[in-house]
Short mmCIF file of C-alpha atoms and ligand atoms in Angstrom, two decimals:
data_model
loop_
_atom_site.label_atom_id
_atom_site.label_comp_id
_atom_site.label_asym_id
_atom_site.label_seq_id
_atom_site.Cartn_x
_atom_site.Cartn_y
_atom_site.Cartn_z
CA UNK V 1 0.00 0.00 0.00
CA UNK V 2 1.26 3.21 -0.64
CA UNK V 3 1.67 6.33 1.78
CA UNK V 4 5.06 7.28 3.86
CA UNK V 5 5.30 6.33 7.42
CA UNK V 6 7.91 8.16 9.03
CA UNK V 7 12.07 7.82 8.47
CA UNK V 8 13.46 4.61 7.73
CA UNK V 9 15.32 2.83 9.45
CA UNK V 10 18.95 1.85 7.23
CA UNK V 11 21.50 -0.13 6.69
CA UNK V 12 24.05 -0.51 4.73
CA UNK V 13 23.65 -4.20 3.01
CA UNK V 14 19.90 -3.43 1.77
CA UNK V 15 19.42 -3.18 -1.59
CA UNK V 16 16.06 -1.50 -3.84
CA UNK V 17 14.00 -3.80 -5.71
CA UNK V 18 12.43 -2.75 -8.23
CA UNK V 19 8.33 -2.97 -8.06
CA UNK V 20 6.59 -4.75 -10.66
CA UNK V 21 3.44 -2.07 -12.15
CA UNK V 22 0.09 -3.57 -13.14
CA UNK V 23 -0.77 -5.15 -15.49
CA UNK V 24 1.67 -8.34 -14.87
CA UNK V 25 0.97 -11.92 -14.72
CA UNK V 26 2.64 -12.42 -11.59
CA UNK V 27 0.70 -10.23 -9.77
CA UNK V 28 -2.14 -12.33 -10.44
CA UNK V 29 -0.39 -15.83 -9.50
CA UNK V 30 -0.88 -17.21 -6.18
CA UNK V 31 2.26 -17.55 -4.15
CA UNK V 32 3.71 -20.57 -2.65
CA UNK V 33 3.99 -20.86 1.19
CA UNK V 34 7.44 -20.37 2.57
CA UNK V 35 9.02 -23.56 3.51
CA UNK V 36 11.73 -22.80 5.81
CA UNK V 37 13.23 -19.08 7.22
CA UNK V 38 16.57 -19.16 4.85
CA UNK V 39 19.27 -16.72 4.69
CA UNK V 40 17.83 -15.77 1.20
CA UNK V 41 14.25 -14.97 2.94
CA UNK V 42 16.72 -12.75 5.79
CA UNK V 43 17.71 -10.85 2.51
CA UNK V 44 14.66 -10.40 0.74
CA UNK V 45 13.29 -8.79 4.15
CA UNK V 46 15.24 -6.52 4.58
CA UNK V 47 15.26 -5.25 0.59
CA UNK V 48 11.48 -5.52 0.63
CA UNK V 49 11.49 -3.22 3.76
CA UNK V 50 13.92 -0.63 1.89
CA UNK V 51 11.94 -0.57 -1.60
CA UNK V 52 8.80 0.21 0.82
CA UNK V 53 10.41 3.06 2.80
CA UNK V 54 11.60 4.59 -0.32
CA UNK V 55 8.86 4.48 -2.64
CA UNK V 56 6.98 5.22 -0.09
CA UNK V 57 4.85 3.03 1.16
CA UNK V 58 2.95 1.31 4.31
CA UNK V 59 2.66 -2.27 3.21
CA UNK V 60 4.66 -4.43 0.08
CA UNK V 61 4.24 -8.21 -0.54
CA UNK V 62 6.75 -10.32 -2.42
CA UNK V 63 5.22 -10.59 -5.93
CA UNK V 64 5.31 -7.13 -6.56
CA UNK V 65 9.01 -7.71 -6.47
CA UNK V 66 8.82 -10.70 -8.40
CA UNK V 67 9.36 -13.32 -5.45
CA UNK V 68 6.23 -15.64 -5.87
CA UNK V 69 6.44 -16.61 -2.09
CA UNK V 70 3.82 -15.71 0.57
CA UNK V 71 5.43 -12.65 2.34
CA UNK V 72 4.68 -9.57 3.07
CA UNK V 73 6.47 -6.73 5.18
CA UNK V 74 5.00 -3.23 6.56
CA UNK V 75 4.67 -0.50 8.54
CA UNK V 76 1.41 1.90 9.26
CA UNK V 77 3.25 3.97 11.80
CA UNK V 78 1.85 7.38 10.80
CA UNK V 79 3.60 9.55 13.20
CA UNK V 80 7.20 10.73 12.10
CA UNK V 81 8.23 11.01 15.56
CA UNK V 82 6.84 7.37 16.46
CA UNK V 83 9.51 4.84 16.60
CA UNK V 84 9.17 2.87 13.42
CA UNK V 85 7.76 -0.63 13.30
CA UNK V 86 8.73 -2.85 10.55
CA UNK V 87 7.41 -5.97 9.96
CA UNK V 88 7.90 -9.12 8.72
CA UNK V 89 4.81 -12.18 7.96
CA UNK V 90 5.40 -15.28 6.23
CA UNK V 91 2.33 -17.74 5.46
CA UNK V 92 0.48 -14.85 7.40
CA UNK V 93 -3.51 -16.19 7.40
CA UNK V 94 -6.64 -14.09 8.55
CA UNK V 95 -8.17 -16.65 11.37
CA UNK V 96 -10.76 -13.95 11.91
CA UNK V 97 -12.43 -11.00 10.88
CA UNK V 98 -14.91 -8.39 12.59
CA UNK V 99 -18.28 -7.70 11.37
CA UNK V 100 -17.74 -4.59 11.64
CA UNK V 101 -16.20 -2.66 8.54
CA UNK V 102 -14.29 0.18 7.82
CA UNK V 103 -13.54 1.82 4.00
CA UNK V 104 -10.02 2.92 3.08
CA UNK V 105 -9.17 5.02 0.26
CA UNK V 106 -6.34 2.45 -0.95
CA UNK V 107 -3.70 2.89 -3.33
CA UNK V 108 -0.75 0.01 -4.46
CA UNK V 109 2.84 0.54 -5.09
CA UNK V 110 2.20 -1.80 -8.31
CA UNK V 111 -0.39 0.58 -9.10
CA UNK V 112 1.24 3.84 -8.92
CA UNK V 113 -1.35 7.23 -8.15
CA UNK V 114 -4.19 5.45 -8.53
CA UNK V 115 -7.18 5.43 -5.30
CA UNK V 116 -9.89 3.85 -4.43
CA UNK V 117 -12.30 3.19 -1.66
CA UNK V 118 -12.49 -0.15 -0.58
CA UNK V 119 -14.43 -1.69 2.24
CA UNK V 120 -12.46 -4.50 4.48
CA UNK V 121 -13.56 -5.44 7.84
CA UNK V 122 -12.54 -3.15 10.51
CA UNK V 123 -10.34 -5.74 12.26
CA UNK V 124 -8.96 -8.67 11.83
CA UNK V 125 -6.43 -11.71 13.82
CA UNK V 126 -3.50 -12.38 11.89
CA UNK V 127 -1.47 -15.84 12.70
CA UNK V 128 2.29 -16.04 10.81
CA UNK V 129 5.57 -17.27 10.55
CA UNK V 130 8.69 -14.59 11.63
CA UNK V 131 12.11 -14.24 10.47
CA UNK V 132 12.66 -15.70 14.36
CA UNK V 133 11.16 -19.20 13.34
CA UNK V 134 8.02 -18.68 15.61
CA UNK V 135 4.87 -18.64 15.17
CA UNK V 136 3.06 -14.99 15.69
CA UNK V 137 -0.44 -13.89 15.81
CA UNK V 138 -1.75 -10.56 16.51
CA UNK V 139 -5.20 -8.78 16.46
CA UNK V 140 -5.13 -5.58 13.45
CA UNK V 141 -7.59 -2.62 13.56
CA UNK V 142 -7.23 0.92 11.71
CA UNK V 143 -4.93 0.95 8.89
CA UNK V 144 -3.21 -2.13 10.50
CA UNK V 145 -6.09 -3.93 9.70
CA UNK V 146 -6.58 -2.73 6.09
CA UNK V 147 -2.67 -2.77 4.86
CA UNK V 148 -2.31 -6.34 6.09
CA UNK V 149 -5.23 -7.51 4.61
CA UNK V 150 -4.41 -5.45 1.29
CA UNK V 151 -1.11 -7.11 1.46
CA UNK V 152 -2.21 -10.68 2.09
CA UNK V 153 -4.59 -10.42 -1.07
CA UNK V 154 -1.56 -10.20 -3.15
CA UNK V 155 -0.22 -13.12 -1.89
CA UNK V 156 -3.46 -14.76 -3.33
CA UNK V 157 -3.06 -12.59 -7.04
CA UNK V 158 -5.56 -10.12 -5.94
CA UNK V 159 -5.10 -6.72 -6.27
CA UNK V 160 -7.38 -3.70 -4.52
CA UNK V 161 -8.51 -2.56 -8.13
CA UNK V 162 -10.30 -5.99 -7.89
CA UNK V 163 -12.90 -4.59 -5.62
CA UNK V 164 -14.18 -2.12 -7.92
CA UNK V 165 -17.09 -2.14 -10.71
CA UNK V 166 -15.45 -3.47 -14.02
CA UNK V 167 -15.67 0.12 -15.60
CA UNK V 168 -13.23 1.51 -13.23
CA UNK V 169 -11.00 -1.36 -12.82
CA UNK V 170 -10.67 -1.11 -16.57
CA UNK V 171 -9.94 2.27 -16.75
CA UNK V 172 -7.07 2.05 -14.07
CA UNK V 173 -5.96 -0.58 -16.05
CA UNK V 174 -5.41 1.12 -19.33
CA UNK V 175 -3.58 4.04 -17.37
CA UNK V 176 -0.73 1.40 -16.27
CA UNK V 177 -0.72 -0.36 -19.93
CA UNK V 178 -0.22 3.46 -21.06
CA UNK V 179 2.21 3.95 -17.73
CA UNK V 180 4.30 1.18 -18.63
CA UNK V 181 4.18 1.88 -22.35
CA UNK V 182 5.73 5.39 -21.76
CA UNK V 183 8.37 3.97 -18.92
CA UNK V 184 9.47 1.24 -21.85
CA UNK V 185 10.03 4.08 -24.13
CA UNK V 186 11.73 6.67 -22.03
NI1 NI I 201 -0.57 -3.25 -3.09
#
C-alpha cells in the first residue's frame, strides 16, 4: 500500500528492488507458502522493507518484487516522531475478521497514483511465521487492519482494483498499460 510512514530505518547491506506495475501476470499468480526461514528470505526482508520506505509506502508483498512466495512486510506507523515498526509475515492467514467494517481510500505501489475506496472489515487476527522461526499472531484494527489484509490479497493474485465495478477497474488498467508503455520508451 502506498503512503510514507515516518524515516526509515537503514543499513548498509539493503538493496532497492524494483516494483513490478500492473498489469503483470505475476501479480495475479498465487504464491507458494514459505518452507523454511533461509538466509535468502533474511535478505529479501530486509530489501522488501527498503523498496517500501523509499517508494513510499505502508505495506509491500513479495510478488510485486517478483518473489512468488507468501510474504509480506510493513509499517502503518503514521507519526514521524513514532519509533518505526517494521514488519515481517510469512504464510500470514486471517483466522478472523470483525463484522464490523471500515472503507479505506487504498492505493498500491504496483499501481502507482491510482485510489480507491475499498471496504475490508474493521479488524482482523493475523497468525504467521517470523524471520525468528516462531509462530506470531496478533489482532489488526485501523490501517493495521486494512494494509495487512491489502497485502495478504496479493499473496493470493488479488489486487485492490479488484474490488471495484469493471468500468473503473478497466480504466485504471489502461492508465498502467499506457504507464508502462511510456516507462518502456523513455
Ligand atoms: Ni498493493
Amino acid at each position: 500500500m502506498l503512503r510514507a510512514a515516518g524515516p526509515s530505518p537503514k543499513s548498509a547491506r539493503m538493496t532497492k528492488r524494483s516494483i513490478l506495475i500492473h498489469p503483470d501476470p505475476r501479480l495475479k499468480t498465487a504464491c507458494d507458502p514459505v518452507a523454511d526461514v533461509t538466509d535468502a528470505l533474511r535478505v529479501l526482508a530486509e530489501d522488501m522493507l527498503e523498496t517500501m520506505y523509499d517508494a513510499p509506502g505502508i505495506g509491500l508483498a513479495a510478488p510485486q518484487v517478483g518473489v512468488l512466495s507468501r510474504m509480506l512486510v510493513m509499517d502503518c506507523v503514521k507519526d514521524p516522531e513514532a519509533k518505526p515498526r517494521p514488519m515481517v509475515l510469512l504464510n500470514p492467514q486471517v483466522i478472523a475478521a470483525s463484522e464490523d467494517t471500515s472503507v479505506y481510500e487504498e492505493g498500491c505501489l504496483s499501481i502507482p497514483d491510482q485510489f480507491a475506496d475499498v471496504e475490508r472489515p474493521a479488524a482482523v487476527t493475523v497468525r504467521w511465521l517470523g524471520l525468528d522461526g516462531e509462530e506470531h499472531q496478533e489482532d489488526f484494527d485501523g490501517l493495521w487492519a486494512t494494509c495487512v489484509q491489502h497485502e495478504i490479497d496479493h499473496l493470493n493474485g488479488k489486487l485492490f482494483i479488484d474490488y471495484l465495478g469493471p468500468m473503473k477497474r478497466q480504466m485504471i488498467t489502461r492508465r498502467m498499460v499506457k504507464l508502462k508503455r511510456d516507462r518502456a520508451r523513455a
